[in-house]
PDB file of C-alpha atoms in Angstrom:
ATOM      1  CA  MET A 508       0.000   0.000   0.000  1.00  0.00           C
ATOM      2  CA  LEU A 509       3.095   2.165   0.120  1.00  0.00           C
ATOM      3  CA  LEU A 510       3.084   2.328  -3.668  1.00  0.00           C
ATOM      4  CA  VAL A 511      -0.517   3.507  -3.848  1.00  0.00           C
ATOM      5  CA  GLY A 512      -0.227   6.012  -1.008  1.00  0.00           C
ATOM      6  CA  SER A 513      -3.713   5.283   0.289  1.00  0.00           C
ATOM      7  CA  LEU A 514      -5.616   2.707   2.306  1.00  0.00           C
ATOM      8  CA  ASN A 515      -8.871   3.454   0.501  1.00  0.00           C
ATOM      9  CA  LEU A 516      -9.859   0.325  -1.455  1.00  0.00           C
ATOM     10  CA  ASN A 517     -11.282   2.416  -4.294  1.00  0.00           C
ATOM     11  CA  ASP A 518      -7.967   4.305  -4.629  1.00  0.00           C
ATOM     12  CA  ILE A 519      -6.072   1.009  -4.619  1.00  0.00           C
ATOM     13  CA  VAL A 520      -8.244  -0.412  -7.405  1.00  0.00           C
ATOM     14  CA  ASN A 521      -7.987   2.804  -9.457  1.00  0.00           C
ATOM     15  CA  TRP A 522      -4.183   2.823  -9.038  1.00  0.00           C
ATOM     16  CA  GLN A 523      -4.072  -0.750 -10.317  1.00  0.00           C
ATOM     17  CA  LYS A 524      -6.266   0.192 -13.269  1.00  0.00           C
ATOM     18  CA  GLU A 525      -3.706   2.835 -14.285  1.00  0.00           C
ATOM     19  CA  ASN A 526      -0.414   1.122 -13.348  1.00  0.00           C
ATOM     20  CA  GLY A 527      -1.057  -2.609 -13.432  1.00  0.00           C
ATOM     21  CA  TRP A 528      -1.955  -5.097 -10.758  1.00  0.00           C
ATOM     22  CA  LEU A 529      -0.097  -4.773  -7.438  1.00  0.00           C
ATOM     23  CA  PHE A 530       0.560  -8.499  -7.568  1.00  0.00           C
ATOM     24  CA  LEU A 531       3.125  -7.745 -10.312  1.00  0.00           C
ATOM     25  CA  TYR A 532       4.934  -5.170  -8.173  1.00  0.00           C
ATOM     26  CA  ALA A 533       4.713  -7.021  -4.877  1.00  0.00           C
ATOM     27  CA  PHE A 534       4.613 -10.770  -5.422  1.00  0.00           C
ATOM     28  CA  PRO A 535       6.131 -11.550  -1.987  1.00  0.00           C
ATOM     29  CA  ALA A 536       3.541  -9.326  -0.276  1.00  0.00           C
ATOM     30  CA  PHE A 537       0.763 -11.028  -2.256  1.00  0.00           C
ATOM     31  CA  LEU A 538       1.966 -14.483  -1.280  1.00  0.00           C
ATOM     32  CA  ILE A 539       2.464 -13.560   2.383  1.00  0.00           C
ATOM     33  CA  TYR A 540      -0.973 -11.921   2.529  1.00  0.00           C
ATOM     34  CA  ALA A 541      -2.639 -14.981   0.969  1.00  0.00           C
ATOM     35  CA  ILE A 542      -0.893 -17.308   3.440  1.00  0.00           C
ATOM     36  CA  ALA A 543      -1.776 -15.022   6.358  1.00  0.00           C
ATOM     37  CA  ALA A 544      -5.423 -14.873   5.223  1.00  0.00           C
ATOM     38  CA  LEU A 545      -5.489 -18.664   5.099  1.00  0.00           C
ATOM     39  CA  ALA A 546      -3.975 -18.820   8.584  1.00  0.00           C
ATOM     40  CA  GLU A 547      -6.328 -16.179   9.988  1.00  0.00           C
ATOM     41  CA  ALA A 548      -9.329 -18.080   8.658  1.00  0.00           C
ATOM     42  CA  ALA A 549      -7.993 -21.146  10.554  1.00  0.00           C
ATOM     43  CA  ARG A 550      -7.932 -23.243   7.402  1.00  0.00           C
ATOM     44  CA  THR A 551      -5.675 -26.208   6.779  1.00  0.00           C
ATOM     45  CA  PRO A 552      -2.699 -26.299   7.274  1.00  0.00           C
ATOM     46  CA  PHE A 553      -3.239 -23.667   9.978  1.00  0.00           C
ATOM     47  CA  ASP A 554      -6.329 -25.159  11.659  1.00  0.00           C
ATOM     48  CA  LEU A 555      -4.595 -25.984  14.895  1.00  0.00           C
ATOM     49  CA  PRO A 556      -7.681 -25.227  17.050  1.00  0.00           C
ATOM     50  CA  GLU A 557      -9.425 -28.129  15.285  1.00  0.00           C
ATOM     51  CA  ALA A 558      -6.649 -30.652  15.797  1.00  0.00           C
ATOM     52  CA  GLU A 559      -7.587 -34.201  16.766  1.00  0.00           C
ATOM     53  CA  GLN A 560      -6.750 -33.819  20.447  1.00  0.00           C
ATOM     54  CA  GLU A 561      -9.260 -30.960  20.766  1.00  0.00           C
ATOM     55  CA  LEU A 562     -12.164 -32.689  19.013  1.00  0.00           C
ATOM     56  CA  VAL A 563     -13.606 -33.949  22.303  1.00  0.00           C
ATOM     57  CA  GLY A 564     -13.559 -30.502  23.874  1.00  0.00           C
ATOM     58  CA  GLY A 565     -14.171 -26.909  22.941  1.00  0.00           C
ATOM     59  CA  TYR A 566     -16.874 -25.765  20.586  1.00  0.00           C
ATOM     60  CA  HIS A 567     -17.282 -29.213  18.996  1.00  0.00           C
ATOM     61  CA  THR A 568     -18.935 -30.519  22.153  1.00  0.00           C
ATOM     62  CA  GLU A 569     -20.188 -27.282  23.703  1.00  0.00           C
ATOM     63  CA  TYR A 570     -22.344 -26.172  20.786  1.00  0.00           C
ATOM     64  CA  SER A 571     -24.950 -28.065  18.812  1.00  0.00           C
ATOM     65  CA  SER A 572     -27.640 -27.349  16.243  1.00  0.00           C
ATOM     66  CA  ILE A 573     -28.008 -23.681  15.334  1.00  0.00           C
ATOM     67  CA  LYS A 574     -25.269 -22.435  17.669  1.00  0.00           C
ATOM     68  CA  TRP A 575     -22.752 -24.734  16.045  1.00  0.00           C
ATOM     69  CA  ALA A 576     -24.026 -23.815  12.570  1.00  0.00           C
ATOM     70  CA  LEU A 577     -23.630 -20.098  13.331  1.00  0.00           C
ATOM     71  CA  PHE A 578     -20.124 -20.714  14.642  1.00  0.00           C
ATOM     72  CA  GLN A 579     -19.203 -22.532  11.440  1.00  0.00           C
ATOM     73  CA  MET A 580     -20.873 -19.851   9.322  1.00  0.00           C
ATOM     74  CA  THR A 581     -18.708 -17.150  10.882  1.00  0.00           C
ATOM     75  CA  GLU A 582     -15.639 -19.075   9.778  1.00  0.00           C
ATOM     76  CA  TYR A 583     -16.949 -19.228   6.225  1.00  0.00           C
ATOM     77  CA  ILE A 584     -17.832 -15.522   6.235  1.00  0.00           C
ATOM     78  CA  HIS A 585     -14.259 -14.813   7.257  1.00  0.00           C
ATOM     79  CA  PHE A 586     -13.122 -17.129   4.491  1.00  0.00           C
ATOM     80  CA  ILE A 587     -15.216 -15.302   1.861  1.00  0.00           C
ATOM     81  CA  THR A 588     -14.044 -11.890   3.118  1.00  0.00           C
ATOM     82  CA  ALA A 589     -10.411 -12.958   2.786  1.00  0.00           C
ATOM     83  CA  SER A 590     -11.152 -14.265  -0.708  1.00  0.00           C
ATOM     84  CA  ALA A 591     -12.630 -10.864  -1.614  1.00  0.00           C
ATOM     85  CA  LEU A 592      -9.795  -8.770  -0.151  1.00  0.00           C
ATOM     86  CA  ILE A 593      -7.001 -10.590  -1.972  1.00  0.00           C
ATOM     87  CA  PRO A 594      -8.222  -9.687  -5.484  1.00  0.00           C
ATOM     88  CA  THR A 595      -9.185  -6.183  -4.343  1.00  0.00           C
ATOM     89  CA  LEU A 596      -5.732  -5.445  -2.956  1.00  0.00           C
ATOM     90  CA  PHE A 597      -3.554  -7.281  -5.467  1.00  0.00           C
ATOM     91  CA  LEU A 598      -5.500  -8.271  -8.611  1.00  0.00           C
ATOM     92  CA  GLY A 599      -7.191  -5.089  -9.730  1.00  0.00           C
ATOM     93  CA  GLY A 600     -10.413  -5.560  -7.797  1.00  0.00           C
ATOM     94  CA  TRP A 601     -13.476  -5.390  -9.999  1.00  0.00           C
ATOM     95  CA  THR A 602     -11.610  -4.116 -13.066  1.00  0.00           C
ATOM     96  CA  MET A 603     -10.319  -6.174 -15.961  1.00  0.00           C
ATOM     97  CA  PRO A 604      -8.563  -5.068 -19.148  1.00  0.00           C
ATOM     98  CA  VAL A 605     -10.973  -6.697 -21.593  1.00  0.00           C
ATOM     99  CA  LEU A 606     -14.655  -6.289 -20.677  1.00  0.00           C
ATOM    100  CA  GLU A 607     -16.259  -3.801 -18.331  1.00  0.00           C
ATOM    101  CA  VAL A 608     -18.419  -6.221 -16.350  1.00  0.00           C
ATOM    102  CA  PRO A 609     -17.267  -5.448 -12.793  1.00  0.00           C
ATOM    103  CA  TYR A 610     -19.544  -7.832 -10.906  1.00  0.00           C
ATOM    104  CA  LEU A 611     -18.580 -10.754 -13.110  1.00  0.00           C
ATOM    105  CA  TRP A 612     -14.826 -10.175 -12.742  1.00  0.00           C
ATOM    106  CA  MET A 613     -15.011  -9.732  -9.001  1.00  0.00           C
ATOM    107  CA  PHE A 614     -17.182 -12.835  -8.647  1.00  0.00           C
ATOM    108  CA  LEU A 615     -14.737 -14.892 -10.741  1.00  0.00           C
ATOM    109  CA  LYS A 616     -11.747 -13.692  -8.721  1.00  0.00           C
ATOM    110  CA  ILE A 617     -13.482 -14.442  -5.414  1.00  0.00           C
ATOM    111  CA  ALA A 618     -14.594 -17.843  -6.712  1.00  0.00           C
ATOM    112  CA  PHE A 619     -11.012 -18.639  -7.753  1.00  0.00           C
ATOM    113  CA  PHE A 620      -9.647 -17.943  -4.270  1.00  0.00           C
ATOM    114  CA  LEU A 621     -12.515 -19.826  -2.621  1.00  0.00           C
ATOM    115  CA  PHE A 622     -11.679 -22.794  -4.838  1.00  0.00           C
ATOM    116  CA  LEU A 623      -7.978 -22.436  -4.049  1.00  0.00           C
ATOM    117  CA  PHE A 624      -8.574 -22.334  -0.281  1.00  0.00           C
ATOM    118  CA  ILE A 625     -10.923 -25.327  -0.410  1.00  0.00           C
ATOM    119  CA  TRP A 626      -8.424 -27.213  -2.551  1.00  0.00           C
ATOM    120  CA  ILE A 627      -5.629 -26.479  -0.075  1.00  0.00           C
ATOM    121  CA  ARG A 628      -7.832 -27.678   2.781  1.00  0.00           C
ATOM    122  CA  ALA A 629      -8.568 -30.918   0.962  1.00  0.00           C
ATOM    123  CA  THR A 630      -4.980 -31.730  -0.015  1.00  0.00           C
ATOM    124  CA  TRP A 631      -2.607 -30.179   2.506  1.00  0.00           C
ATOM    125  CA  PHE A 632      -1.359 -31.651   5.769  1.00  0.00           C
ATOM    126  CA  ARG A 633      -1.746 -29.970   9.149  1.00  0.00           C
ATOM    127  CA  LEU A 634       1.312 -28.290  10.646  1.00  0.00           C
ATOM    128  CA  ARG A 635       2.464 -28.872  14.187  1.00  0.00           C
ATOM    129  CA  TYR A 636       2.759 -25.866  16.500  1.00  0.00           C
ATOM    130  CA  ASP A 637       6.562 -25.788  16.298  1.00  0.00           C
ATOM    131  CA  GLN A 638       6.455 -25.962  12.479  1.00  0.00           C
ATOM    132  CA  LEU A 639       3.896 -23.171  12.342  1.00  0.00           C
ATOM    133  CA  LEU A 640       5.948 -20.930  14.636  1.00  0.00           C
ATOM    134  CA  ARG A 641       9.157 -21.624  12.715  1.00  0.00           C
ATOM    135  CA  PHE A 642       7.414 -20.913   9.398  1.00  0.00           C
ATOM    136  CA  GLY A 643       5.659 -17.758  10.602  1.00  0.00           C
ATOM    137  CA  TRP A 644       8.378 -16.115  12.673  1.00  0.00           C
ATOM    138  CA  GLY A 645      11.420 -17.644  11.022  1.00  0.00           C
ATOM    139  CA  PHE A 646      10.425 -17.250   7.377  1.00  0.00           C
ATOM    140  CA  LEU A 647       7.266 -15.196   6.699  1.00  0.00           C
ATOM    141  CA  PHE A 648       8.006 -12.335   9.087  1.00  0.00           C
ATOM    142  CA  PRO A 649      11.602 -11.702   7.889  1.00  0.00           C
ATOM    143  CA  VAL A 650      10.528 -11.881   4.228  1.00  0.00           C
ATOM    144  CA  ALA A 651       7.609  -9.488   4.865  1.00  0.00           C
ATOM    145  CA  LEU A 652       9.861  -7.077   6.739  1.00  0.00           C
ATOM    146  CA  LEU A 653      12.517  -7.192   4.007  1.00  0.00           C
ATOM    147  CA  TRP A 654       9.950  -6.576   1.264  1.00  0.00           C
ATOM    148  CA  PHE A 655       8.437  -3.700   3.257  1.00  0.00           C
ATOM    149  CA  LEU A 656      11.864  -2.092   3.598  1.00  0.00           C
ATOM    150  CA  VAL A 657      12.653  -2.536  -0.102  1.00  0.00           C
ATOM    151  CA  THR A 658       9.309  -1.010  -1.103  1.00  0.00           C
ATOM    152  CA  ALA A 659       9.767   1.862   1.359  1.00  0.00           C
ATOM    153  CA  LEU A 660      13.243   2.499  -0.065  1.00  0.00           C
ATOM    154  CA  VAL A 661      11.896   2.610  -3.633  1.00  0.00           C
ATOM    155  CA  VAL A 662       9.098   4.997  -2.620  1.00  0.00           C
ATOM    156  CA  ALA A 663      11.298   7.204  -0.401  1.00  0.00           C
ATOM    157  CA  LEU A 664      14.062   7.590  -2.999  1.00  0.00           C
ATOM    158  CA  ASP A 665      11.478   8.045  -5.774  1.00  0.00           C
ATOM    159  CA  LEU A 666      13.037   5.245  -7.809  1.00  0.00           C
ATOM    160  CA  PRO A 667      11.225   3.809 -10.829  1.00  0.00           C
ATOM    161  CA  ARG A 668       8.587   1.206  -9.995  1.00  0.00           C
ATOM    162  CA  THR A 669      10.197  -1.135 -12.505  1.00  0.00           C
ATOM    163  CA  TYR A 670      12.765  -1.998  -9.810  1.00  0.00           C
ATOM    164  CA  LEU A 671       9.958  -3.540  -7.782  1.00  0.00           C
ATOM    165  CA  LEU A 672       8.660  -5.272 -10.894  1.00  0.00           C
ATOM    166  CA  TYR A 673      12.056  -6.894 -11.509  1.00  0.00           C
ATOM    167  CA  LEU A 674      12.532  -7.821  -7.843  1.00  0.00           C
ATOM    168  CA  SER A 675       9.038  -9.291  -7.751  1.00  0.00           C
ATOM    169  CA  ALA A 676       9.755 -11.389 -10.857  1.00  0.00           C
ATOM    170  CA  LEU A 677      13.065 -12.463  -9.336  1.00  0.00           C
ATOM    171  CA  SER A 678      11.330 -13.522  -6.122  1.00  0.00           C
ATOM    172  CA  PHE A 679       8.777 -15.510  -8.156  1.00  0.00           C
ATOM    173  CA  LEU A 680      11.571 -17.295 -10.021  1.00  0.00           C
ATOM    174  CA  GLY A 681      13.345 -17.961  -6.717  1.00  0.00           C
ATOM    175  CA  LEU A 682      10.196 -19.474  -5.248  1.00  0.00           C
ATOM    176  CA  LEU A 683       9.635 -21.557  -8.378  1.00  0.00           C
ATOM    177  CA  GLY A 684      13.226 -22.801  -8.238  1.00  0.00           C
ATOM    178  CA  ALA A 685      12.933 -23.637  -4.546  1.00  0.00           C
ATOM    179  CA  VAL A 686       9.772 -25.630  -5.178  1.00  0.00           C
ATOM    180  CA  LEU A 687      11.019 -27.450  -8.261  1.00  0.00           C
ATOM    181  CA  TYR A 688      14.537 -28.192  -7.077  1.00  0.00           C
ATOM    182  CA  SER A 689      14.002 -28.769  -3.365  1.00  0.00           C
ATOM    183  CA  PRO A 690      15.558 -31.987  -2.098  1.00  0.00           C
ATOM    184  CA  LYS A 691      13.097 -34.841  -2.037  1.00  0.00           C
ATOM    185  CA  PRO A 692      13.011 -37.054   1.069  1.00  0.00           C
ATOM    186  CA  ALA A 693      14.619 -40.448   0.558  1.00  0.00           C
ATOM    187  CA  ARG A 694      12.340 -43.459   0.581  1.00  0.00           C
ATOM    188  CA  LYS A 695      12.803 -45.859   3.443  1.00  0.00           C
ATOM    189  CA  GLY A 696      13.322 -49.563   3.132  1.00  0.00           C
ATOM    190  CA  GLY A 697      12.055 -52.361   0.890  1.00  0.00           C
ATOM    191  CA  GLY A 698       8.646 -52.805  -0.482  1.00  0.00           C
ATOM    192  CA  ALA A 699       7.496 -53.666  -3.951  1.00  0.00           C
TER     193      ALA A 699
END
């Protein structure tokens, strides 16, 4: 939001309409925000309050019928809100370069992130507390802080935004390389 100079969602969308999606200028911020939204919505792999050892206590046994349904509905409302904020902040909001059908584009972007979050919940494993803390404080926070400082430096020194575009592309390629060329765990013992 340092690039836009405003926290008004309408100003952010209008800035993206003129300059290109923020996702292109701030890929690390986009990725960190999406992961944080997933964690805040308590979705897998960050659904530690719903771990197996807590299934016999807490809201699973305290609430039933409509109270439990309302509790679950609040989680899904949070989930939908996060899926609406991501495209608004990073993917141009309700605008699209081809057709001026704002409701359709926003609906498609929200539906994409809803699908993505549901897909992650269905296929991803749950993290342990120590893994979550190491990932959040040991990786996400330093990367977010570094990207904030780089963006602040570009804005403060009035450097061209293309620097952020190149750094964002470089960070995407680094992430892609880390995913594709990460060491695979060795298989253990025998079997057919």
